[in-house]
Coordinates of C-alpha atoms and ligand atoms in Angstrom, one line a residue:
M1 CA 65.8 12.7 15.0
S2 CA 64.5 16.0 16.3
N3 CA 65.8 19.3 15.3
H4 CA 65.1 22.2 17.6
Q5 CA 67.9 24.4 16.3
P6 CA 66.5 27.7 15.0
V7 CA 67.3 28.1 11.3
E8 CA 68.4 31.7 11.6
K9 CA 71.9 30.8 12.6
D10 CA 73.1 29.0 9.5
Q11 CA 75.3 30.5 6.9
L12 CA 72.6 30.6 4.2
Y13 CA 70.4 32.6 6.5
K14 CA 73.2 35.1 7.0
I15 CA 73.9 35.3 3.3
R16 CA 70.2 36.0 2.6
H17 CA 69.8 38.5 5.4
S18 CA 73.0 40.3 4.3
A19 CA 71.9 40.3 0.7
A20 CA 68.7 42.2 1.8
H21 CA 70.9 44.9 3.4
V22 CA 73.1 45.2 0.4
M23 CA 70.0 45.5 -1.8
A24 CA 68.7 48.3 0.4
E25 CA 71.9 50.2 0.0
A26 CA 71.9 49.7 -3.8
V27 CA 68.3 51.0 -4.0
L28 CA 69.1 54.0 -1.9
G29 CA 72.0 54.7 -4.2
I30 CA 69.7 54.8 -7.1
Y31 CA 66.7 56.3 -5.4
P32 CA 68.1 58.5 -2.5
E33 CA 64.6 59.7 -1.6
A34 CA 63.3 56.1 -1.1
K35 CA 61.8 55.2 2.3
I36 CA 62.8 51.8 3.6
A37 CA 60.6 49.5 5.6
I38 CA 61.7 45.9 6.4
G39 CA 63.9 43.4 4.7
P40 CA 64.0 39.9 6.3
P41 CA 65.4 36.7 4.9
I42 CA 62.8 34.1 3.7
D43 CA 62.8 30.5 2.6
T44 CA 64.5 30.9 -0.7
G45 CA 66.1 34.3 -0.3
F46 CA 65.1 37.7 0.9
Y47 CA 63.0 40.7 0.3
Y48 CA 63.0 44.4 1.2
D49 CA 60.0 46.8 1.1
F50 CA 60.5 50.3 -0.3
D51 CA 58.3 53.4 -0.6
L52 CA 59.3 55.3 -3.8
G53 CA 56.6 57.9 -3.4
K54 CA 53.8 58.4 -5.9
E55 CA 53.5 58.9 -9.7
E56 CA 51.8 61.9 -11.1
N57 CA 48.6 59.9 -11.3
G58 CA 48.7 59.2 -7.6
K59 CA 49.6 55.6 -7.9
P60 CA 52.6 54.3 -5.9
R61 CA 55.8 54.5 -7.9
S62 CA 57.3 51.1 -8.6
F63 CA 60.5 49.5 -9.9
T64 CA 61.0 48.7 -13.6
P65 CA 62.8 45.6 -14.9
E66 CA 65.7 47.9 -15.9
D67 CA 65.8 49.1 -12.3
L68 CA 66.2 45.5 -11.0
E69 CA 69.1 45.0 -13.4
Q70 CA 70.8 48.1 -12.3
I71 CA 70.2 47.3 -8.6
E72 CA 71.7 43.8 -9.1
K73 CA 74.7 45.3 -10.8
R74 CA 75.2 47.8 -8.0
M75 CA 74.8 44.9 -5.4
R76 CA 77.7 43.1 -7.1
Q77 CA 79.9 46.2 -6.7
I78 CA 79.0 46.4 -3.0
I79 CA 79.7 42.7 -2.6
G80 CA 83.1 43.3 -4.3
G81 CA 83.9 46.0 -1.8
K82 CA 84.1 43.4 1.1
F83 CA 82.6 45.8 3.5
P84 CA 82.4 44.4 7.1
F85 CA 79.0 44.2 8.8
I86 CA 79.4 46.1 12.1
Y87 CA 77.1 45.6 15.0
R88 CA 76.3 48.2 17.6
E89 CA 73.7 48.6 20.4
V90 CA 72.0 51.9 20.4
S91 CA 69.5 53.9 22.5
A92 CA 66.1 54.5 21.0
D93 CA 66.8 58.2 20.8
D94 CA 70.1 57.8 19.0
V95 CA 68.6 55.5 16.5
R96 CA 65.7 57.9 15.9
A97 CA 68.2 60.5 15.0
L98 CA 69.8 58.1 12.5
F99 CA 66.5 57.3 10.8
A100 CA 65.0 60.9 11.2
D101 CA 63.8 60.9 7.6
Q102 CA 62.7 57.2 7.6
P103 CA 59.1 57.1 8.9
Y104 CA 58.7 53.3 8.7
K105 CA 61.8 52.8 10.7
L106 CA 60.7 55.4 13.3
E107 CA 57.5 53.4 13.7
L108 CA 59.5 50.2 14.2
I109 CA 61.7 51.9 16.7
D110 CA 58.6 53.0 18.8
G111 CA 57.6 49.3 18.8
L112 CA 61.1 48.2 19.8
E113 CA 61.1 50.7 22.6
R114 CA 57.8 49.6 23.9
G115 CA 58.8 46.0 23.7
G116 CA 56.8 43.0 22.4
V117 CA 57.9 43.4 18.8
D118 CA 61.1 42.9 16.9
E119 CA 62.7 45.0 14.2
Y120 CA 60.3 43.5 11.6
G121 CA 57.3 44.4 13.7
N122 CA 56.7 40.7 14.6
E123 CA 55.6 39.8 18.1
V124 CA 58.3 38.6 20.4
K125 CA 58.4 37.6 24.1
E126 CA 61.3 39.6 25.4
K127 CA 61.9 43.3 25.2
P128 CA 64.6 43.4 22.5
V129 CA 67.9 45.3 22.7
I130 CA 67.9 47.9 20.0
S131 CA 70.8 47.4 17.7
T132 CA 72.0 48.1 14.2
Y133 CA 74.2 46.6 11.6
K134 CA 76.3 48.8 9.3
H135 CA 78.2 48.0 6.1
D136 CA 79.6 50.5 3.7
T137 CA 77.2 53.5 3.8
F138 CA 74.1 51.6 4.9
E139 CA 73.0 51.1 8.5
D140 CA 69.9 49.2 9.3
L141 CA 67.8 48.5 12.4
C142 CA 68.8 44.9 13.0
R143 CA 69.6 42.1 15.3
G144 CA 71.5 40.1 12.8
P145 CA 73.1 37.7 12.4
H146 CA 75.1 38.6 9.2
V147 CA 78.1 37.3 7.3
E148 CA 81.4 39.0 8.3
H149 CA 81.7 41.1 5.2
T150 CA 79.8 41.7 2.0
G151 CA 82.3 39.6 0.1
Q152 CA 80.9 36.5 1.7
I153 CA 77.7 36.9 -0.3
P154 CA 78.3 34.9 -3.5
P155 CA 78.1 37.5 -6.3
D156 CA 76.8 34.8 -8.8
G157 CA 74.6 33.0 -6.2
F158 CA 71.8 35.5 -6.0
K159 CA 69.2 37.0 -8.3
L160 CA 66.5 39.6 -8.0
M161 CA 63.2 37.9 -9.0
T162 CA 60.1 40.1 -8.9
V163 CA 58.5 43.2 -7.6
A164 CA 55.2 43.0 -5.8
G165 CA 53.0 45.4 -4.0
A166 CA 52.8 44.8 -0.2
Y167 CA 50.9 46.9 2.3
W168 CA 53.0 48.2 5.2
R169 CA 52.4 45.8 8.0
G170 CA 50.1 43.8 5.8
D171 CA 47.2 46.2 6.4
E172 CA 45.2 47.5 3.5
Q173 CA 44.7 50.8 5.3
N174 CA 48.4 51.5 5.1
P175 CA 50.5 52.7 2.2
M176 CA 51.3 50.2 -0.6
L177 CA 55.0 49.5 -0.6
Q178 CA 57.2 48.0 -3.4
R179 CA 58.6 44.6 -2.3
I180 CA 61.6 43.3 -4.3
Y181 CA 62.1 39.6 -3.9
G182 CA 65.5 38.1 -4.4
T183 CA 66.7 34.6 -4.2
A184 CA 70.1 33.8 -2.7
W185 CA 72.1 30.6 -2.4
R186 CA 75.6 29.4 -1.3
N187 CA 76.9 29.3 -4.9
K188 CA 76.1 29.6 -8.5
K189 CA 75.3 25.9 -8.8
E190 CA 72.6 26.0 -6.0
L191 CA 71.1 29.1 -7.6
N192 CA 70.9 27.4 -11.0
E193 CA 69.4 24.3 -9.5
Y194 CA 66.7 26.5 -7.8
L195 CA 66.0 28.4 -11.0
Q196 CA 65.7 25.1 -12.9
M197 CA 63.3 23.8 -10.3
L198 CA 61.1 26.9 -10.8
E199 CA 61.1 26.3 -14.5
E200 CA 60.1 22.7 -14.1
A201 CA 57.5 23.7 -11.5
K202 CA 56.0 26.0 -14.0
K203 CA 55.6 23.2 -16.5
R204 CA 54.1 21.0 -13.7
D205 CA 51.7 23.7 -12.4
H206 CA 48.6 21.7 -11.4
R207 CA 46.3 24.5 -12.7
K208 CA 47.8 24.1 -16.2
L209 CA 48.2 20.3 -16.3
G210 CA 44.8 19.9 -14.5
R211 CA 43.1 21.6 -17.5
E212 CA 45.2 19.8 -20.2
L213 CA 44.7 16.4 -18.7
E214 CA 41.0 17.2 -18.1
I215 CA 41.1 16.6 -14.4
F216 CA 39.2 19.6 -13.0
I217 CA 37.8 23.1 -13.9
F218 CA 36.6 26.1 -12.1
D219 CA 33.5 28.0 -13.3
E220 CA 32.8 31.7 -12.5
E221 CA 29.1 30.9 -12.3
V222 CA 29.6 28.1 -9.8
G223 CA 32.0 30.3 -7.8
P224 CA 35.6 30.8 -7.0
G225 CA 37.3 28.1 -5.0
L226 CA 34.7 25.5 -5.8
P227 CA 36.3 23.0 -8.1
L228 CA 34.3 20.8 -10.5
W229 CA 35.8 17.4 -11.2
L230 CA 35.8 16.1 -14.7
P231 CA 35.5 12.4 -15.3
N232 CA 39.4 11.9 -15.2
G233 CA 39.5 13.7 -11.8
A234 CA 36.7 11.7 -10.5
V235 CA 38.5 8.5 -11.3
M236 CA 41.6 9.7 -9.4
I237 CA 39.4 10.6 -6.4
D238 CA 37.7 7.2 -6.5
E239 CA 41.2 5.5 -6.5
L240 CA 42.4 7.7 -3.6
E241 CA 39.3 6.8 -1.6
K242 CA 39.8 3.1 -2.4
L243 CA 43.3 3.4 -1.1
A244 CA 42.2 5.2 2.1
R245 CA 39.5 2.5 2.7
D246 CA 42.0 -0.3 2.2
M247 CA 44.6 1.2 4.5
E248 CA 42.2 2.4 7.1
T249 CA 40.3 -0.9 7.2
Q250 CA 43.6 -2.7 7.9
A251 CA 44.4 -0.2 10.6
G252 CA 41.2 -0.8 12.4
Y253 CA 39.1 2.2 11.4
Q254 CA 35.4 2.1 10.9
R255 CA 33.7 4.2 8.2
V256 CA 30.9 6.7 9.0
R257 CA 28.9 9.2 7.1
T258 CA 27.5 12.6 8.2
P259 CA 25.5 15.4 6.6
H260 CA 26.9 18.6 5.1
L261 CA 24.5 20.8 7.2
T262 CA 23.9 21.2 10.8
K263 CA 22.1 23.4 13.3
E264 CA 24.1 26.3 14.7
D265 CA 23.9 24.7 18.2
L266 CA 26.4 22.0 17.2
F267 CA 29.1 24.5 16.3
I268 CA 28.4 26.6 19.4
R269 CA 29.0 23.5 21.5
S270 CA 32.1 22.6 19.6
G271 CA 33.5 26.1 20.2
H272 CA 33.8 26.9 16.4
L273 CA 31.1 29.6 16.9
P274 CA 31.7 32.4 17.3
Y275 CA 35.5 31.8 17.3
Y276 CA 35.8 30.3 13.8
A277 CA 32.8 32.2 12.2
E278 CA 35.0 34.2 9.9
S279 CA 36.1 31.0 8.1
M280 CA 32.5 29.6 7.8
Y281 CA 29.9 30.3 5.2
P282 CA 27.1 32.5 6.6
P283 CA 24.1 30.7 8.2
M284 CA 20.8 29.8 6.5
E285 CA 17.7 30.4 8.4
L286 CA 14.6 28.3 8.1
E287 CA 11.6 28.2 10.5
G288 CA 13.5 30.2 13.0
V289 CA 16.5 27.8 13.1
R290 CA 19.9 28.7 11.9
Y291 CA 21.9 26.1 9.9
Y292 CA 25.5 26.1 8.8
V293 CA 27.4 24.1 6.1
K294 CA 30.1 22.3 7.9
P295 CA 33.7 23.6 7.9
M296 CA 34.9 20.4 9.6
N297 CA 33.6 17.0 10.4
C298 CA 34.7 16.6 14.0
P299 CA 31.5 17.6 15.9
F300 CA 29.5 15.0 13.9
H301 CA 32.0 12.3 14.7
H302 CA 31.9 13.3 18.4
K303 CA 28.1 12.8 18.2
L304 CA 28.5 9.4 16.8
Y305 CA 31.0 8.5 19.5
A306 CA 28.5 9.8 22.1
A307 CA 25.7 7.7 20.7
K308 CA 26.9 4.7 22.6
L309 CA 28.3 4.0 26.0
H310 CA 31.9 3.0 25.8
S311 CA 34.0 0.8 28.1
Y312 CA 37.8 1.0 28.1
R313 CA 37.7 -2.4 26.2
D314 CA 36.1 -0.6 23.1
L315 CA 38.8 1.9 22.8
P316 CA 40.4 3.1 20.7
V317 CA 37.4 4.0 18.5
R318 CA 38.5 5.2 15.1
F319 CA 35.9 6.9 12.9
A320 CA 36.8 7.6 9.3
E321 CA 35.0 9.6 6.6
Y322 CA 35.8 11.4 3.4
G323 CA 33.7 14.3 4.5
T324 CA 33.1 17.4 2.3
C325 CA 33.6 20.6 4.2
Y326 CA 33.2 24.3 3.2
R327 CA 35.4 27.1 4.4
Y328 CA 35.2 30.7 3.4
E329 CA 38.8 31.4 2.4
K330 CA 39.4 35.0 1.3
S331 CA 39.3 35.5 -2.5
G332 CA 42.9 36.8 -2.5
E333 CA 44.0 33.6 -0.8
L334 CA 42.4 31.1 -3.2
F335 CA 44.9 29.2 -5.2
G336 CA 44.1 26.5 -7.7
L337 CA 43.3 23.2 -5.9
M338 CA 45.7 24.2 -3.0
R339 CA 43.4 26.7 -1.4
V340 CA 39.7 26.1 -2.1
R341 CA 36.3 26.7 -0.5
S342 CA 34.9 23.2 -0.8
M343 CA 37.1 20.3 0.1
Q344 CA 36.8 16.6 0.6
M345 CA 38.8 15.6 3.5
N346 CA 40.5 12.3 4.3
D347 CA 39.2 12.7 7.9
A348 CA 39.2 10.5 10.9
H349 CA 39.0 10.9 14.6
I350 CA 40.6 8.5 17.0
Y351 CA 39.1 8.4 20.6
C352 CA 41.5 6.8 23.0
A353 CA 42.6 6.6 26.6
E354 CA 45.7 8.5 27.6
S355 CA 47.7 5.2 28.0
Q356 CA 46.9 4.4 24.3
F357 CA 48.0 7.7 23.0
E358 CA 51.5 6.9 21.9
D359 CA 50.5 3.8 20.1
E360 CA 47.7 5.5 18.3
F361 CA 49.7 8.5 17.4
M362 CA 52.5 6.4 16.0
G363 CA 49.9 4.3 14.2
V364 CA 48.9 7.5 12.4
V365 CA 52.5 8.3 11.6
A366 CA 53.0 4.8 10.3
L367 CA 50.0 5.4 8.0
Y368 CA 51.6 8.6 6.7
R369 CA 54.8 6.7 6.0
R370 CA 53.1 4.0 4.0
Y371 CA 51.4 6.7 1.9
F372 CA 54.8 8.4 1.4
D373 CA 56.4 5.2 0.3
L374 CA 53.6 4.5 -2.1
F375 CA 53.9 7.9 -3.7
G376 CA 57.7 8.0 -3.6
I377 CA 57.8 11.0 -1.2
D378 CA 61.2 10.6 0.4
R379 CA 61.5 13.9 2.1
F380 CA 59.1 15.1 4.8
V381 CA 59.2 16.8 8.1
M382 CA 56.5 17.3 10.8
R383 CA 56.1 20.7 12.4
L384 CA 54.8 20.5 15.9
S385 CA 53.0 23.7 16.8
T386 CA 52.7 24.3 20.5
H387 CA 50.8 26.9 22.5
H388 CA 52.0 30.0 24.3
A389 CA 51.1 30.9 27.8
R390 CA 50.2 34.5 26.6
G391 CA 47.3 33.1 24.5
L392 CA 45.7 30.9 27.2
G393 CA 42.0 31.7 27.4
K394 CA 42.1 33.6 24.1
K395 CA 43.7 31.8 21.2
Y396 CA 44.0 28.6 23.3
V397 CA 41.8 26.6 25.7
D398 CA 42.7 27.8 29.2
N399 CA 44.3 24.8 30.7
A400 CA 48.1 25.2 31.1
R401 CA 48.5 21.8 32.7
L402 CA 46.8 19.8 29.9
W403 CA 48.7 21.8 27.3
A404 CA 52.1 21.0 28.8
K405 CA 51.1 17.4 29.2
T406 CA 49.8 16.7 25.7
E407 CA 52.6 18.6 24.1
E408 CA 55.1 16.5 26.0
M409 CA 53.2 13.3 25.0
V410 CA 53.5 14.3 21.3
R411 CA 57.1 15.2 21.6
K412 CA 57.9 12.0 23.3
A413 CA 56.0 9.9 20.8
M414 CA 57.8 11.5 17.8
T415 CA 61.2 11.3 19.5
H416 CA 60.7 7.6 20.3
G417 CA 59.4 6.9 16.8
G418 CA 62.4 8.7 15.2
V419 CA 60.1 11.1 13.3
P420 CA 61.9 14.1 11.9
F421 CA 60.2 17.2 13.4
V422 CA 60.7 20.8 14.2
E423 CA 58.9 22.7 16.9
V424 CA 57.0 26.0 16.2
P425 CA 55.8 27.9 19.3
D426 CA 52.5 29.7 19.5
E427 CA 50.8 28.2 16.4
A428 CA 48.8 25.4 18.0
A429 CA 45.1 24.8 17.3
F430 CA 42.6 26.2 19.7
Y431 CA 42.1 22.8 21.4
G432 CA 45.5 21.2 21.3
P433 CA 48.9 20.9 19.7
K434 CA 48.9 20.6 16.0
I435 CA 51.3 18.7 13.7
D436 CA 51.6 20.0 10.1
V437 CA 53.2 17.6 7.7
Q438 CA 55.5 19.2 5.1
I439 CA 56.5 17.2 2.1
W440 CA 58.7 17.8 -0.9
S441 CA 57.7 16.8 -4.4
A442 CA 59.9 15.0 -6.9
I443 CA 61.4 18.3 -8.0
G444 CA 62.0 19.5 -4.4
R445 CA 59.0 21.8 -4.2
E446 CA 57.6 22.1 -0.7
F447 CA 53.9 21.5 0.2
T448 CA 52.1 21.5 3.4
L449 CA 49.9 18.5 3.0
A450 CA 48.1 17.5 6.1
T451 CA 47.5 18.2 9.7
N452 CA 47.2 16.1 12.8
Q453 CA 45.8 17.5 16.0
V454 CA 45.6 16.3 19.5
D455 CA 42.5 17.4 21.2
F456 CA 42.0 17.4 24.9
A457 CA 39.5 20.2 25.1
V458 CA 36.6 19.3 22.9
P459 CA 35.7 15.8 24.1
P460 CA 34.6 17.2 27.5
R461 CA 32.5 19.8 25.8
F462 CA 30.6 16.9 24.1
N463 CA 30.5 15.0 27.4
L464 CA 32.4 12.2 25.7
T465 CA 33.3 9.5 28.2
F466 CA 34.3 5.9 28.7
I467 CA 34.2 3.7 31.7
N468 CA 37.8 2.9 32.7
S469 CA 39.0 -0.4 34.2
E470 CA 38.1 0.8 37.7
G471 CA 34.6 1.5 36.7
V472 CA 35.1 5.2 36.7
E473 CA 34.0 7.6 33.9
E474 CA 36.9 9.2 32.1
T475 CA 37.2 11.6 29.1
P476 CA 39.0 10.2 26.1
L477 CA 41.6 12.1 24.1
C478 CA 40.8 12.7 20.4
I479 CA 43.3 12.6 17.6
H480 CA 42.2 14.4 14.4
R481 CA 44.1 13.2 11.4
A482 CA 44.0 13.5 7.6
P483 CA 47.1 11.9 6.0
L484 CA 45.8 12.1 2.5
S485 CA 44.8 15.7 3.2
T486 CA 41.9 16.8 1.0
H487 CA 41.2 15.4 -2.4
E488 CA 41.8 18.9 -3.7
R489 CA 45.2 19.4 -2.2
M490 CA 46.3 15.8 -2.7
V491 CA 45.4 15.7 -6.4
G492 CA 47.0 19.1 -6.9
F493 CA 50.2 17.8 -5.2
L494 CA 50.1 14.5 -7.2
I495 CA 49.8 16.3 -10.5
E496 CA 52.9 18.4 -9.8
H497 CA 54.8 15.5 -8.1
Y498 CA 54.3 13.2 -11.1
A499 CA 54.1 15.9 -13.7
G500 CA 50.8 14.2 -14.7
N501 CA 52.6 10.8 -15.3
F502 CA 50.6 9.0 -12.7
P503 CA 51.3 5.4 -11.7
V504 CA 49.0 3.0 -13.6
W505 CA 46.6 2.4 -10.7
L506 CA 46.0 6.2 -10.4
S507 CA 45.9 7.0 -14.2
P508 CA 42.4 7.9 -15.3
E509 CA 43.0 6.1 -18.6
Q510 CA 45.4 3.1 -18.2
V511 CA 45.5 1.7 -21.7
R512 CA 44.8 3.1 -25.2
V513 CA 44.4 0.8 -28.1
I514 CA 45.5 2.2 -31.5
P515 CA 44.8 0.3 -34.7
I516 CA 47.3 0.8 -37.5
T517 CA 44.6 1.2 -40.2
E518 CA 40.8 1.0 -40.2
A519 CA 41.2 -2.7 -41.1
H520 CA 42.3 -3.3 -37.6
N521 CA 39.4 -1.5 -35.9
D522 CA 37.5 -4.6 -35.0
Y523 CA 40.5 -6.3 -33.4
A524 CA 41.2 -3.0 -31.5
E525 CA 37.6 -2.9 -30.3
R526 CA 37.8 -6.6 -29.2
I527 CA 40.9 -5.9 -27.2
R528 CA 39.2 -2.9 -25.6
R529 CA 36.2 -5.0 -24.5
Q530 CA 38.5 -7.7 -23.1
L531 CA 40.6 -5.3 -21.1
K532 CA 37.5 -3.5 -19.8
A533 CA 36.1 -6.8 -18.7
A534 CA 39.3 -7.4 -16.8
G535 CA 38.7 -4.1 -14.8
I536 CA 41.2 -2.0 -16.8
R537 CA 40.4 1.6 -17.8
V538 CA 40.8 1.5 -21.5
Q539 CA 39.8 3.3 -24.7
A540 CA 40.2 2.3 -28.4
D541 CA 41.0 5.2 -30.7
L542 CA 38.9 4.3 -33.8
G543 CA 38.9 7.8 -35.3
T544 CA 40.0 8.6 -38.8
E545 CA 43.2 10.2 -37.9
R546 CA 46.6 8.7 -38.8
M547 CA 48.2 6.3 -36.4
N548 CA 51.1 8.6 -35.5
N549 CA 48.7 11.3 -34.6
K550 CA 46.8 9.0 -32.4
I551 CA 50.0 8.0 -30.6
R552 CA 50.8 11.6 -30.1
Q553 CA 47.3 12.3 -28.6
A554 CA 47.7 9.4 -26.2
Q555 CA 51.2 10.7 -25.2
L556 CA 49.8 14.1 -24.5
M557 CA 47.2 12.6 -22.2
K558 CA 50.0 10.7 -20.5
V559 CA 48.3 7.3 -20.9
P560 CA 50.7 4.8 -19.4
Y561 CA 50.3 2.0 -22.1
M562 CA 49.5 2.3 -25.8
L563 CA 48.8 -0.9 -27.7
V564 CA 49.4 -0.6 -31.4
V565 CA 47.7 -3.3 -33.4
G566 CA 47.9 -4.4 -37.1
D567 CA 48.0 -7.5 -39.2
Q568 CA 50.7 -9.2 -37.3
E569 CA 49.1 -8.7 -33.9
M570 CA 45.8 -9.8 -35.3
A571 CA 47.3 -12.9 -36.7
N572 CA 48.8 -14.1 -33.4
E573 CA 46.5 -12.5 -30.8
S574 CA 49.2 -10.2 -29.6
V575 CA 49.9 -6.5 -29.1
A576 CA 52.8 -4.1 -29.8
L577 CA 53.2 -2.3 -26.4
R578 CA 54.5 1.3 -26.3
K579 CA 54.9 2.6 -22.8
R580 CA 54.6 6.2 -21.9
N581 CA 58.3 6.3 -21.1
G582 CA 59.3 5.2 -24.5
E583 CA 59.9 1.5 -23.8
R584 CA 58.5 -0.9 -26.3
N585 CA 57.6 -4.6 -26.4
N586 CA 56.5 -5.9 -29.7
G587 CA 54.6 -9.2 -30.2
L588 CA 53.5 -9.4 -26.6
P589 CA 50.8 -12.0 -26.1
L590 CA 47.5 -10.2 -25.1
G591 CA 47.0 -12.5 -22.1
E592 CA 50.5 -11.7 -20.8
F593 CA 49.8 -8.0 -21.1
V594 CA 46.5 -8.2 -19.3
A595 CA 48.1 -10.1 -16.4
M596 CA 50.9 -7.6 -16.2
V597 CA 48.6 -4.6 -16.0
K598 CA 46.3 -6.3 -13.5
D599 CA 49.3 -6.9 -11.3
K600 CA 50.5 -3.3 -11.5
I601 CA 47.1 -2.1 -10.5
A602 CA 46.6 -4.6 -7.7
T603 CA 50.0 -3.8 -6.1
R604 CA 49.7 0.0 -6.8
S605 CA 53.1 -0.3 -8.4
A606 CA 55.1 2.8 -9.1
E607 CA 56.8 1.2 -12.1
L608 CA 55.3 1.2 -15.6
Ligands
ZN701 ZN1 69.1 43.0 9.2
ZN702 ZN1 38.6 16.9 13.4

């Protein structure tokens, strides 16, 4: 089911947008000298940017936590006043008079008058009508829409969250403004659910759990954005690669391997240079030749495709590789495992004839769905980013006909396949439409996981061809896809999704054997060896600590199964099983336990 309806028309959007106006009025009541900038609704609420002037030390003046409390209180009074939101269209000059002492608004009005930008300074196609919305004493440059009156904003459904510095129009050369973020919902219950989700998300933060569960670290001397994987993390990565290999082999992919380095020429041919240079590490020069570390694997796979003559009977060709790429993300944009500078990508390129496109594309979608089922991801949406005619020859390959055609192919395939998707204009990749996959974790947190791209522009640059059934050379289409994203982003997501309670097959340590006293160490060690021989990741805790302490340690590391063994277990070759979730099974024959664990692993079961 496709969904083309713009989100900005629903009631929640109106509540959030209206709350931003009410907040601006409240701030101006407390700081009449404040300058106001923009205040749009966002995913979970709204913000508004203010300039409060400077402190004596020259730093921008900001809001205190007490200010926020006071602003919130004032907002509730304004809400209680049930002031109607009144729309009017105005001339640029009239509205300039209205905002005579608001320099940021005057700048926005200039933009509106020229056309090409909206009241937030964002690019738009049409020349907007200049309009305002007024409630109570506050009038803002605005296209709406809004609730009918302030009383429709639930007074117990919003909360001011934080203050952050934000440069005017995102430009460091401009003044630093004070941005107040608020969250707003339809009612108190929704607000509380959201706040609870944030609390839970904090506990699940992959940076925190990643350290506690000994999965990965960063090291200043190695460099920011370059994760180092500890043994536990490496186990998870191995398991994910095994999963990808199993699924891709079944789906007809072939594995390839390519180097991390290449001569500059390859990226000139692919079009990444100079276009993508900002996101690449600078070149190395040796014997007069410039080399780059690769920011993506595509050009290498294109070379592998081109290494052989292809007939239509060979297609589709599907090359898969967990390739390590390096991208120079800005320091300010690095974030745990979610935004890094070195990444191992679940990459593949599918070369196919146009007539095969829909099947291949849906094959990729089917793969996504199998992964989602496996990981218990039940909410996802695909965002189809399309081109815009304005960017042809600049942001986008200059071929209007092929853009229209491939975009329609993707749209059709997704509609036929019943894939939930939304369309986002003007955010395509350079060489074709892009499909970002957004997923929601177990606690409802949103992640952008992976990207598919349809590429009609690069295959001709690499002279990729096949001989069609009429004996004529044709250029294949190329589908870029990475359903499991990068190891970095995927592991980061999985940590938060499972709160570190990974399914058995993915758990770095699957079983821990805990002897009741030292007298049971030999038996514990014998079990460990036996499980290890069965291919199970197991440790025996033979330390001198007390048993309860050992159980606590294993719980902290979220080991799925603990086997407590003492006299009774020794006597009848059994184990007392304690599962991570608290379930117990005493006197379980060892052989039965081994068979059960092997089955959980082999089926990649989600159950303990
Ligand atoms: Zn507005
Ligand atoms: Zn690619």
